[in-house]
Coordinates of C-alpha atoms and ligand atoms in Angstrom, one line a residue:
Chain A
M37 CA 99.3 -77.0 85.5
S38 CA 99.4 -80.0 83.1
A39 CA 96.0 -80.2 81.2
L40 CA 96.2 -79.4 77.6
L41 CA 93.0 -79.6 76.7
E42 CA 90.3 -77.7 79.2
V43 CA 86.6 -77.9 78.5
R44 CA 84.6 -75.8 80.9
D45 CA 80.6 -75.7 81.5
L46 CA 80.3 -76.6 77.6
T47 CA 76.4 -76.7 76.3
Q48 CA 75.4 -77.8 72.8
R49 CA 71.6 -76.9 72.1
F50 CA 69.9 -77.9 69.1
G51 CA 66.8 -76.5 68.9
G52 CA 64.9 -78.1 72.1
L53 CA 67.9 -80.7 72.4
V54 CA 70.8 -80.5 74.7
A55 CA 73.2 -82.6 73.2
N56 CA 75.6 -81.6 75.6
A57 CA 74.9 -79.9 79.2
D58 CA 77.4 -78.5 81.3
V59 CA 80.5 -80.8 80.4
S60 CA 83.4 -79.8 82.0
I61 CA 86.7 -82.2 81.2
D62 CA 90.4 -82.1 81.7
V63 CA 93.0 -83.8 79.5
R64 CA 96.4 -84.6 80.9
V65 CA 99.3 -84.0 78.3
G66 CA 100.4 -87.0 77.1
E67 CA 97.5 -89.6 78.4
I68 CA 95.0 -91.8 76.6
L69 CA 91.9 -90.9 77.4
G70 CA 88.5 -92.9 76.9
L71 CA 85.4 -91.1 76.4
I72 CA 81.9 -93.6 76.4
G73 CA 78.8 -93.5 76.4
P74 CA 75.6 -94.9 75.0
N75 CA 74.7 -93.8 71.6
G76 CA 73.3 -90.4 71.3
A77 CA 74.9 -89.1 74.3
G78 CA 76.6 -86.6 72.9
K79 CA 80.2 -87.4 72.3
S80 CA 80.3 -86.5 69.0
T81 CA 78.7 -83.2 69.5
L82 CA 81.6 -83.0 72.2
F83 CA 84.4 -83.9 69.6
N84 CA 82.8 -81.0 67.0
A85 CA 82.9 -78.8 69.7
I86 CA 86.6 -79.5 70.6
A87 CA 87.4 -79.8 66.7
G88 CA 85.8 -76.0 66.1
V89 CA 83.4 -77.5 64.2
R90 CA 80.5 -75.8 66.1
K91 CA 80.8 -72.9 68.5
P92 CA 79.1 -74.2 71.7
T93 CA 76.0 -72.4 72.6
E94 CA 77.5 -71.9 76.1
G95 CA 80.8 -72.8 78.0
R96 CA 84.6 -72.2 77.2
I97 CA 87.4 -74.6 75.8
G98 CA 91.2 -74.0 76.3
F99 CA 94.3 -75.9 74.6
A100 CA 97.4 -75.7 75.8
G101 CA 97.3 -72.5 77.9
R102 CA 94.7 -70.1 75.5
D103 CA 91.0 -69.8 74.9
V104 CA 90.3 -71.9 71.8
T105 CA 86.5 -70.9 71.8
D106 CA 86.5 -68.7 69.1
L107 CA 89.2 -70.0 66.7
A108 CA 87.2 -71.8 63.9
A109 CA 88.8 -75.6 63.2
P110 CA 91.7 -75.0 60.9
Q111 CA 93.4 -72.5 63.4
R112 CA 92.5 -75.1 66.2
C113 CA 94.3 -77.8 63.5
A114 CA 97.1 -75.7 63.3
L115 CA 97.3 -75.1 67.4
G116 CA 97.8 -78.6 67.5
I117 CA 94.3 -80.3 67.5
A118 CA 93.1 -82.8 65.0
R119 CA 90.5 -85.4 65.0
T120 CA 89.2 -88.3 62.9
F121 CA 85.4 -88.4 61.9
Q122 CA 83.0 -91.7 63.2
V123 CA 81.6 -91.3 59.8
V124 CA 85.0 -91.2 57.3
K125 CA 85.5 -88.6 54.6
S126 CA 88.0 -89.8 52.6
F127 CA 88.9 -87.5 49.9
E128 CA 87.7 -90.0 47.3
T129 CA 88.8 -88.7 44.3
M130 CA 92.6 -88.4 45.5
S131 CA 95.3 -91.3 46.4
V132 CA 96.0 -92.3 49.8
V133 CA 99.1 -90.4 49.7
E134 CA 97.4 -87.2 48.6
N135 CA 94.8 -88.1 51.4
V136 CA 97.5 -87.9 53.7
M137 CA 99.8 -84.8 52.1
V138 CA 96.6 -82.2 52.4
G139 CA 97.3 -82.7 56.3
A140 CA 101.0 -82.8 56.2
F141 CA 100.5 -79.3 54.6
A142 CA 99.7 -77.9 57.6
R143 CA 103.6 -77.6 58.6
A144 CA 105.1 -78.8 55.4
A145 CA 106.2 -75.8 53.3
S146 CA 106.6 -77.7 49.8
A147 CA 105.0 -80.6 48.0
R148 CA 108.2 -82.7 48.3
E149 CA 108.7 -82.2 52.0
A150 CA 104.5 -83.0 52.3
R151 CA 105.3 -86.2 50.6
E152 CA 108.1 -87.2 52.3
K153 CA 106.0 -86.6 56.1
A154 CA 103.1 -88.5 54.5
R155 CA 104.8 -91.6 53.4
A156 CA 106.1 -91.2 57.1
V157 CA 102.7 -91.2 58.6
L158 CA 101.7 -94.1 56.2
E159 CA 104.4 -96.4 56.9
F160 CA 104.0 -95.9 60.8
T161 CA 100.0 -96.1 60.4
G162 CA 100.6 -99.7 58.0
L163 CA 99.4 -98.4 54.7
G164 CA 102.7 -97.9 53.8
A165 CA 101.6 -100.4 50.6
R166 CA 98.6 -99.1 49.8
E167 CA 100.2 -95.6 49.3
N168 CA 98.9 -95.2 45.6
A169 CA 95.4 -96.6 45.6
M170 CA 93.0 -94.0 45.0
A171 CA 90.9 -93.4 48.4
Q172 CA 87.8 -94.9 47.0
E173 CA 89.4 -98.8 46.4
L174 CA 90.4 -98.8 50.1
T175 CA 88.4 -101.4 52.6
P176 CA 86.3 -100.1 55.3
P177 CA 89.5 -100.9 57.8
E178 CA 91.9 -99.2 55.6
K179 CA 89.8 -96.0 55.3
R180 CA 89.6 -96.2 59.0
R181 CA 93.4 -96.1 59.3
L182 CA 93.9 -93.2 56.6
E183 CA 91.7 -91.2 58.7
V184 CA 94.1 -91.6 61.4
A185 CA 97.2 -91.0 58.9
R186 CA 95.8 -88.2 57.6
A187 CA 95.4 -86.7 61.1
L188 CA 98.9 -88.0 62.2
A189 CA 100.4 -85.8 59.6
T190 CA 99.1 -82.4 60.8
E191 CA 101.1 -83.1 63.9
P192 CA 98.9 -83.0 66.7
K193 CA 100.0 -82.1 70.3
L194 CA 96.1 -83.9 70.9
L195 CA 94.4 -86.4 68.6
L196 CA 90.3 -86.8 69.1
L197 CA 89.5 -90.1 67.6
D198 CA 86.1 -90.8 66.8
E199 CA 85.0 -94.7 67.1
A200 CA 88.1 -95.1 64.8
M201 CA 87.4 -99.0 66.0
T202 CA 83.8 -99.3 65.1
G203 CA 83.1 -101.8 62.0
L204 CA 86.7 -103.7 62.7
T205 CA 87.3 -107.4 63.2
P206 CA 88.6 -108.5 66.5
A207 CA 92.0 -108.9 64.7
E208 CA 91.7 -105.4 63.5
A209 CA 91.0 -103.8 66.6
R210 CA 93.6 -105.4 68.1
Q211 CA 95.7 -104.0 65.5
G212 CA 93.9 -100.8 65.9
V213 CA 94.9 -100.6 69.7
E214 CA 98.8 -101.3 68.6
L215 CA 98.6 -98.4 66.7
V216 CA 96.7 -96.0 69.4
R217 CA 99.7 -96.8 71.8
A218 CA 102.5 -96.6 69.6
I219 CA 101.2 -92.9 68.7
R220 CA 101.2 -91.9 72.4
E221 CA 104.6 -93.5 72.9
R222 CA 105.2 -90.4 70.1
G223 CA 103.9 -87.8 72.7
V224 CA 100.4 -87.4 71.3
T225 CA 97.8 -86.9 73.8
I226 CA 94.4 -89.1 73.0
V227 CA 90.9 -88.7 73.1
M228 CA 89.4 -91.6 71.9
V229 CA 85.5 -92.4 71.4
E230 CA 84.6 -95.5 71.4
H231 CA 81.2 -97.8 71.7
V232 CA 82.4 -100.8 73.1
M233 CA 84.0 -100.8 76.3
E234 CA 85.7 -104.3 75.5
I235 CA 87.9 -102.0 73.1
V236 CA 88.4 -98.7 74.9
M237 CA 88.7 -100.6 78.6
P238 CA 92.2 -102.0 78.8
L239 CA 93.8 -99.5 76.5
V240 CA 93.1 -96.0 78.0
D241 CA 94.9 -94.2 81.3
R242 CA 91.3 -92.8 82.5
A243 CA 87.3 -92.8 81.2
I244 CA 84.5 -90.2 81.1
V245 CA 81.0 -91.8 80.7
L246 CA 78.8 -89.5 79.1
D247 CA 75.2 -89.7 79.0
L248 CA 71.9 -87.6 77.4
G249 CA 74.5 -85.0 77.3
R250 CA 76.1 -85.4 80.8
V251 CA 79.0 -86.5 82.6
I252 CA 78.3 -89.0 84.8
A253 CA 81.1 -90.4 85.6
E254 CA 85.1 -90.5 85.5
G255 CA 87.6 -92.4 86.8
A256 CA 90.4 -95.3 86.2
P257 CA 88.3 -97.8 84.0
A258 CA 88.1 -100.9 86.8
D259 CA 86.1 -98.3 89.0
I260 CA 84.4 -97.1 85.6
V261 CA 83.3 -100.7 84.7
R262 CA 81.3 -101.1 88.0
D263 CA 79.9 -97.7 88.4
E264 CA 76.1 -98.0 88.8
R265 CA 75.1 -95.0 86.6
V266 CA 77.3 -96.7 84.2
I267 CA 75.9 -99.9 83.9
T268 CA 72.0 -98.0 84.1
A269 CA 73.0 -95.9 80.9
Y270 CA 74.5 -99.1 78.9
L271 CA 71.9 -101.4 80.3
G272 CA 69.2 -98.3 79.6
E273 CA 70.3 -98.4 76.2
R274 CA 70.0 -101.8 75.3
H275 CA 66.6 -102.0 76.8
R276 CA 65.8 -98.6 74.5
A277 CA 67.5 -100.8 71.9
R278 CA 65.2 -103.7 72.1
D279 CA 62.1 -101.6 72.4
A280 CA 63.0 -100.1 69.0
Chain B
M25 CA 102.6 -98.7 38.6
A26 CA 106.2 -97.5 39.5
G27 CA 104.5 -95.0 41.7
A28 CA 107.6 -94.2 43.9
S29 CA 108.2 -91.2 41.5
P30 CA 105.3 -88.6 40.7
D31 CA 108.2 -86.4 40.1
I32 CA 109.3 -88.3 37.2
A33 CA 105.7 -88.4 35.8
R34 CA 105.2 -84.5 36.4
R35 CA 108.3 -83.5 34.0
N36 CA 107.2 -86.1 31.4
N37 CA 103.9 -84.5 31.4
L38 CA 106.0 -81.5 31.2
I39 CA 107.8 -82.3 28.4
L40 CA 104.8 -83.5 26.6
A41 CA 103.4 -80.4 27.0
I42 CA 106.4 -78.6 25.2
C43 CA 106.4 -80.8 22.8
V44 CA 102.6 -80.4 21.9
A45 CA 102.8 -77.0 21.7
A46 CA 105.8 -77.5 19.5
A47 CA 104.0 -79.5 17.0
V48 CA 101.1 -76.8 17.3
A49 CA 103.3 -74.3 16.4
C50 CA 104.5 -76.4 13.3
L51 CA 100.9 -76.1 11.6
P52 CA 100.6 -73.0 9.9
L53 CA 103.7 -75.0 7.5
V54 CA 100.3 -76.8 6.7
V55 CA 97.5 -75.0 7.1
K56 CA 97.4 -71.9 5.0
D57 CA 93.4 -71.7 5.0
V58 CA 92.0 -68.7 6.7
Y59 CA 89.0 -70.3 7.9
I60 CA 91.1 -73.3 9.4
Q61 CA 93.5 -71.2 11.0
N62 CA 90.5 -69.2 12.5
M63 CA 88.9 -72.7 13.9
L64 CA 92.6 -72.9 15.4
V65 CA 93.0 -69.9 16.9
L66 CA 89.5 -70.5 18.5
T67 CA 90.0 -74.0 20.0
L68 CA 93.3 -72.7 21.4
M69 CA 92.2 -70.2 22.9
Y70 CA 89.0 -72.4 24.4
A71 CA 91.9 -74.9 26.1
A72 CA 93.1 -71.6 27.4
L73 CA 89.6 -70.3 29.1
S74 CA 88.8 -74.1 29.8
Q75 CA 92.0 -74.8 31.3
S76 CA 90.8 -71.7 33.8
W77 CA 87.6 -72.5 34.5
N78 CA 88.8 -75.7 35.1
I79 CA 91.0 -74.0 38.1
L80 CA 88.1 -72.9 40.3
S81 CA 85.5 -75.6 38.4
G82 CA 87.6 -78.4 38.6
Y83 CA 89.8 -78.9 40.8
C84 CA 88.1 -76.8 44.0
G85 CA 84.7 -77.9 42.7
Q86 CA 83.3 -74.8 42.6
I87 CA 81.1 -75.6 39.2
S88 CA 80.8 -71.9 37.4
L89 CA 78.3 -71.1 34.8
G90 CA 78.9 -67.6 35.0
H91 CA 82.7 -67.4 33.5
A92 CA 81.3 -65.1 30.7
L93 CA 81.3 -62.1 33.4
Y94 CA 85.2 -62.8 33.2
F95 CA 85.6 -63.2 30.1
G96 CA 83.7 -59.9 29.3
I97 CA 85.6 -57.5 32.2
G98 CA 89.1 -59.0 29.9
A99 CA 87.6 -57.8 26.6
Y100 CA 86.1 -54.8 27.9
A101 CA 89.1 -53.6 30.3
T102 CA 91.2 -54.6 27.1
L103 CA 89.4 -51.8 24.5
L104 CA 88.5 -49.5 26.8
L105 CA 92.3 -48.8 28.2
F106 CA 93.3 -48.8 24.9
T107 CA 90.5 -46.5 23.0
K108 CA 89.9 -44.3 25.8
F109 CA 93.5 -43.4 27.6
G110 CA 95.5 -45.1 25.1
V111 CA 96.8 -47.8 27.2
L112 CA 98.6 -51.2 24.6
P113 CA 96.5 -54.2 25.2
W114 CA 99.3 -55.8 26.6
F115 CA 98.5 -54.1 29.7
G116 CA 95.2 -53.9 29.1
M117 CA 94.8 -57.8 29.5
V118 CA 96.9 -57.8 32.7
A119 CA 94.6 -55.0 34.0
G120 CA 91.4 -56.9 33.1
G121 CA 93.0 -59.8 34.8
A122 CA 93.5 -57.9 37.8
I123 CA 90.1 -56.2 37.8
A124 CA 88.4 -59.7 36.9
A125 CA 90.3 -61.5 39.8
V126 CA 89.0 -58.7 42.5
V127 CA 85.5 -59.2 41.1
A128 CA 85.9 -63.0 41.7
A129 CA 86.7 -62.2 44.9
A130 CA 83.8 -60.0 45.7
V131 CA 81.2 -62.5 43.5
G132 CA 83.1 -65.3 45.9
Y133 CA 82.4 -63.2 49.0
P134 CA 79.2 -63.9 49.3
C135 CA 78.6 -67.0 46.7
F136 CA 81.4 -69.6 48.2
R137 CA 78.8 -69.8 51.4
L138 CA 76.0 -71.1 49.1
K139 CA 75.4 -74.9 48.1
G140 CA 76.0 -76.8 45.3
H141 CA 73.1 -75.9 42.7
Y142 CA 72.5 -72.7 44.5
F143 CA 76.3 -71.7 43.9
V144 CA 75.5 -72.6 40.0
I145 CA 72.9 -70.5 39.7
A146 CA 74.3 -67.4 41.4
T147 CA 77.1 -67.3 39.1
I148 CA 74.6 -67.5 36.1
V149 CA 72.5 -65.0 37.6
I150 CA 75.5 -62.6 38.6
A151 CA 77.0 -62.3 34.5
E152 CA 73.7 -61.9 33.6
A153 CA 73.9 -59.1 35.4
G154 CA 76.9 -57.8 34.3
L155 CA 75.5 -58.5 30.6
L156 CA 72.7 -55.8 31.5
L157 CA 74.8 -53.4 32.9
M158 CA 77.3 -53.2 29.9
L159 CA 74.0 -52.9 27.9
N160 CA 73.2 -49.8 30.0
W161 CA 76.7 -48.4 30.3
D162 CA 76.9 -45.1 27.9
W163 CA 80.3 -44.6 28.5
A164 CA 81.2 -48.5 27.4
G165 CA 79.2 -48.1 24.5
A166 CA 76.0 -49.9 26.0
A167 CA 74.2 -52.2 23.5
M168 CA 76.7 -50.6 20.5
G169 CA 79.5 -52.3 21.7
I170 CA 83.3 -50.8 21.0
E171 CA 85.7 -51.5 18.5
V172 CA 89.3 -51.5 18.0
P173 CA 90.5 -48.3 16.2
V174 CA 92.4 -49.3 13.7
R175 CA 96.3 -48.3 14.0
G176 CA 97.6 -50.8 11.3
D177 CA 99.5 -53.8 12.3
S178 CA 101.7 -53.9 15.1
W179 CA 102.6 -56.2 17.8
A180 CA 102.4 -53.2 20.3
K181 CA 99.2 -52.7 19.7
F182 CA 98.2 -56.2 19.4
Q183 CA 96.4 -56.1 15.9
F184 CA 97.0 -57.6 12.8
A185 CA 94.5 -57.3 10.0
R186 CA 96.6 -59.3 7.0
S187 CA 97.1 -62.5 9.1
K188 CA 95.7 -64.5 11.5
L189 CA 98.9 -65.9 12.4
P190 CA 100.1 -63.5 15.1
Y191 CA 96.8 -64.5 16.8
F192 CA 97.6 -68.1 16.3
Y193 CA 100.8 -68.0 18.1
F194 CA 99.4 -65.9 20.9
A195 CA 96.7 -68.2 21.5
L196 CA 99.4 -71.4 21.4
G197 CA 101.4 -69.4 24.2
L198 CA 98.1 -68.4 26.2
A199 CA 96.8 -72.1 26.1
L200 CA 100.4 -73.2 27.1
V201 CA 100.4 -70.8 29.9
A202 CA 97.3 -71.8 31.4
W203 CA 98.5 -75.3 31.1
I204 CA 101.7 -74.6 33.0
V205 CA 99.8 -72.8 36.0
T206 CA 98.0 -75.6 36.2
W207 CA 100.6 -78.1 36.0
K208 CA 102.4 -76.1 38.6
I209 CA 99.9 -75.3 40.9
E210 CA 98.9 -79.2 40.4
D211 CA 101.4 -80.4 42.7
S212 CA 101.9 -77.0 45.4
R213 CA 99.8 -76.6 48.9
W214 CA 96.7 -74.8 46.8
G215 CA 96.0 -77.7 44.6
Y216 CA 95.9 -80.3 47.0
W217 CA 94.0 -78.0 49.1
W218 CA 91.6 -76.9 46.3
R219 CA 90.9 -80.6 45.2
A220 CA 90.2 -81.5 49.5
V221 CA 88.0 -78.7 49.4
K222 CA 85.9 -80.7 46.6
D223 CA 86.2 -83.6 47.7
N224 CA 85.0 -82.7 51.1
A225 CA 85.1 -79.5 52.9
E226 CA 84.6 -80.3 56.8
A227 CA 87.6 -82.9 56.6
A228 CA 89.5 -80.3 54.8
E229 CA 88.7 -77.5 57.8
S230 CA 89.8 -80.3 60.5
L231 CA 93.2 -80.6 58.6
G232 CA 93.9 -77.1 58.4
V233 CA 92.4 -75.6 55.3
V234 CA 90.8 -72.4 55.2
V235 CA 88.1 -73.4 53.1
F236 CA 86.6 -70.0 51.9
R237 CA 89.9 -68.9 51.5
S238 CA 91.2 -72.1 49.4
K239 CA 87.9 -70.7 47.1
M240 CA 88.8 -66.9 46.9
A241 CA 92.3 -67.8 46.0
A242 CA 90.9 -70.4 42.9
A243 CA 88.3 -68.0 42.0
A244 CA 90.9 -65.5 41.5
V245 CA 93.5 -67.2 39.4
S246 CA 91.0 -68.6 37.7
A247 CA 89.1 -65.1 36.9
F248 CA 92.5 -63.5 36.0
L249 CA 93.3 -66.1 33.3
T250 CA 90.0 -66.2 31.8
A251 CA 89.9 -62.3 31.7
V252 CA 93.1 -62.3 29.7
G253 CA 91.7 -64.3 27.2
G254 CA 88.7 -62.0 26.6
G255 CA 91.3 -59.4 26.4
F256 CA 92.8 -61.5 23.3
Y257 CA 89.1 -62.5 21.8
A258 CA 88.5 -58.7 21.7
Q259 CA 91.7 -58.1 19.6
F260 CA 91.0 -60.9 17.9
V261 CA 87.5 -60.3 16.5
S262 CA 88.3 -56.2 16.9
Y263 CA 84.5 -55.4 17.9
I264 CA 83.1 -56.4 21.2
D265 CA 79.7 -55.5 22.3
P266 CA 77.7 -57.1 25.8
E267 CA 76.1 -59.8 23.9
S268 CA 79.2 -61.1 21.6
V269 CA 81.3 -61.4 24.8
M270 CA 79.5 -62.0 27.5
S271 CA 76.3 -64.3 26.9
F272 CA 75.8 -67.3 29.0
Q273 CA 76.9 -69.3 25.7
F274 CA 80.7 -68.2 26.2
S275 CA 80.2 -69.3 30.1
L276 CA 78.9 -73.0 28.7
L277 CA 81.8 -72.9 26.0
M278 CA 84.9 -72.6 28.7
A279 CA 83.5 -75.7 31.2
L280 CA 82.3 -78.0 28.1
P281 CA 85.8 -78.7 27.0
A282 CA 87.0 -79.6 30.3
V283 CA 83.8 -81.2 31.2
L284 CA 84.2 -83.2 27.8
G285 CA 88.1 -83.5 28.6
G286 CA 87.9 -84.7 32.0
I287 CA 87.3 -82.1 34.5
G288 CA 89.8 -81.6 37.2
T289 CA 92.5 -83.0 35.2
L290 CA 95.6 -81.5 33.8
W291 CA 94.7 -82.5 30.3
G292 CA 91.2 -82.7 29.7
P293 CA 90.3 -78.5 28.8
A294 CA 93.4 -79.0 25.8
V295 CA 91.8 -82.5 24.9
G296 CA 88.1 -81.9 25.1
A297 CA 88.9 -78.3 23.4
A298 CA 90.6 -80.1 20.4
I299 CA 87.8 -82.3 20.0
L300 CA 84.4 -79.9 20.9
I301 CA 86.1 -76.4 18.9
P302 CA 86.1 -77.5 15.6
I303 CA 83.2 -79.6 15.4
T304 CA 81.1 -76.7 16.7
E305 CA 82.9 -74.4 14.2
V306 CA 82.0 -76.8 11.7
T307 CA 78.1 -77.4 12.6
R308 CA 77.6 -73.6 12.7
S309 CA 78.9 -73.0 9.4
Y310 CA 76.7 -75.8 8.3
A311 CA 73.6 -75.0 10.3
G312 CA 74.4 -71.1 9.7
G313 CA 71.0 -69.5 9.1
T314 CA 69.2 -71.8 12.3
G315 CA 70.4 -69.7 15.2
K316 CA 72.3 -69.7 18.1
G317 CA 69.2 -71.6 19.9
F318 CA 70.6 -74.6 17.8
D319 CA 74.3 -74.7 19.5
L320 CA 72.6 -74.2 22.8
I321 CA 70.9 -77.5 22.7
V322 CA 73.4 -79.4 21.4
Y323 CA 75.6 -78.2 24.4
G324 CA 73.3 -79.0 27.0
L325 CA 72.7 -82.4 25.4
L326 CA 76.1 -83.1 25.4
V327 CA 76.7 -81.8 29.1
M328 CA 74.0 -84.2 30.1
G329 CA 75.4 -87.0 28.0
I330 CA 78.8 -87.2 29.7
A331 CA 77.3 -86.3 33.0
L332 CA 75.5 -89.9 33.0
G333 CA 77.5 -91.4 31.1
R334 CA 81.3 -90.8 31.6
P335 CA 81.4 -88.0 34.1
E336 CA 85.1 -88.4 34.7
G337 CA 85.6 -87.3 31.1
I338 CA 87.7 -88.6 28.7
V339 CA 91.1 -88.4 30.2
G340 CA 89.8 -89.4 33.2
A341 CA 88.3 -92.7 32.1
F342 CA 91.7 -92.8 29.8
S343 CA 94.0 -93.0 33.3
A344 CA 91.0 -95.5 35.6
R345 CA 92.2 -97.9 32.5
K346 CA 95.6 -97.6 32.9
R347 CA 95.1 -97.5 36.8
A348 CA 93.2 -100.3 36.5
K349 CA 96.0 -102.3 34.1
A350 CA 98.4 -101.6 36.3
A351 CA 97.2 -102.9 39.2
Ligands
ADP108 N1 73.7 -81.1 64.1 C1 72.9 -81.6 64.5 N2 71.8 -81.1 64.6 C2 70.8 -81.5 65.3 N3 71.1 -82.5 66.1 C3 72.0 -83.4 66.4 C4 72.8 -82.3 65.5 N4 74.2 -83.2 65.9 C5 73.6 -84.2 66.8 N5 72.8 -83.8 66.9 C6 71.8 -84.3 68.3 O1 72.7 -84.6 69.7 C7 72.4 -85.9 69.8 C8 74.3 -86.3 70.4 O2 74.1 -87.1 69.4 P1 76.1 -87.2 68.8 O3 77.0 -86.3 69.3 O4 76.1 -87.7 67.5 O5 75.6 -88.5 70.0 P2 77.1 -90.1 69.9 O6 78.4 -89.7 69.6 O7 77.5 -89.8 71.1 O8 76.4 -91.3 69.6 C9 71.5 -87.0 69.6 O9 70.5 -86.9 69.9 C10 71.4 -86.4 67.8 O10 70.5 -86.8 67.2
MG109 MG1 78.6 -90.7 67.7

């Protein structure tokens, strides 16, 4: 069995609202999995459950062969789950390299080692020239990169990217796509939430579609974009957006 | 900026600190006035105390206005151990530090679940509860307090009636130790984790930082050093009662220098203490008769002024200018 992550019958309720309903997902070692769906479908909620931010109301989560449902976020990081946030959460009063060092300390024994690792990751993510800038001085696309760099510095097996390319220009998004490919080349398994189908579909090996908290489709990108339910879900969203 | 080398910047900082300490150590050669020597002792003590406070509140972002509790624990532990059990103050101060660290963890256990203002209020309330407890604890002297029994000048018993200088050098040593502890921690895992916790706890957790444990560690280190300062103060004034070591005013006086100088910075507490303590001592002697309330109003206004005008403090404003110039 080569599933790195196994989500089983996961349900997340917020009061009366069911944000995730009976979600079961397998993520295979080395793949790039796209998690798509309209706004409010429950994608970020699912990420939070996998990363250990919130314990699911029901269901289990297995990672690398062990049940991690009861582990807190830092312990899951130690096992190799890293994530970025849809709304960036930089350490604003710290420099870029210090931001990344925080992640590097997950594996580094000394500050010197953490700094070296952080610099290497910054080089890799294209932020090398900005290492001494304060995080608050970064442009929005740079901040997105910093999120990725920080997560990578923890040396994860699984990386969860929550709308890491939102707000990027097409050119920046293309660089982002290159970066995601390069990360996978390093042996990191990736699940990426992306709202814009045009970005994800050429990049992912497989896609899962969430709508109203449920998995409504799963398969190769080419099949997903033709799936009736998926089209309806997205069309439905456009209608909702127009009505609003 | 030639930012490639944080190691060199750190080493330069250490050299600067040692030079400053050496220069301060020479002050008694010119300052013979006992009143001013007294003021220097207090300035150094508050530099040390504020440096300790800065570890929890500045670096880790958990604003405490109840550090008078740990100060009082240090003061009482030192005097009680000596008067009741004959334990030398040197050991008493360390014991006080250890007790304060344990109490800080016990206080933190429920309080670190509180957010923002609620945490600040909890620290104030708990410190006041500690004050009330001491006021009613007969064995510890209750409201009457306790006195250091006079045994003649001695380093072992850490009492000196004839000269302020031994206190001066001890306070200088304490300030330097607190500075070096901060300096050491700043470039360690705890240092980075504490700052991450302050800036964004949720992001920190996602990167492997156990936020709760980080806060507990910061509280323990901070309380330990604060209590050592309290033990020193007890020996220095040689008589303590609950009001004179555990009142809210001490909590403010520990926070203010760091806030003024630059909260969460290495030099902030020392810079702030060097400015603030002489000013307050002078105002106190001029406004002598008007009572303690006046001080508190001045401190309150100062905190508000800094928070609104220059939240980064003197050191913060200075380094921001330096960065802007380099960019
Ligand atoms: N902490 C929360 N408390 C209450 N409701 C929440 C919370 N987080 C998310 N939700 C709700 O759950 C639903 C799914 O949200 P989310 O997972 O953010 O969607 P997506 O990321 O797919 O856009 C939304 O209706 C949202 O309002
Ligand atoms: Mg989302």
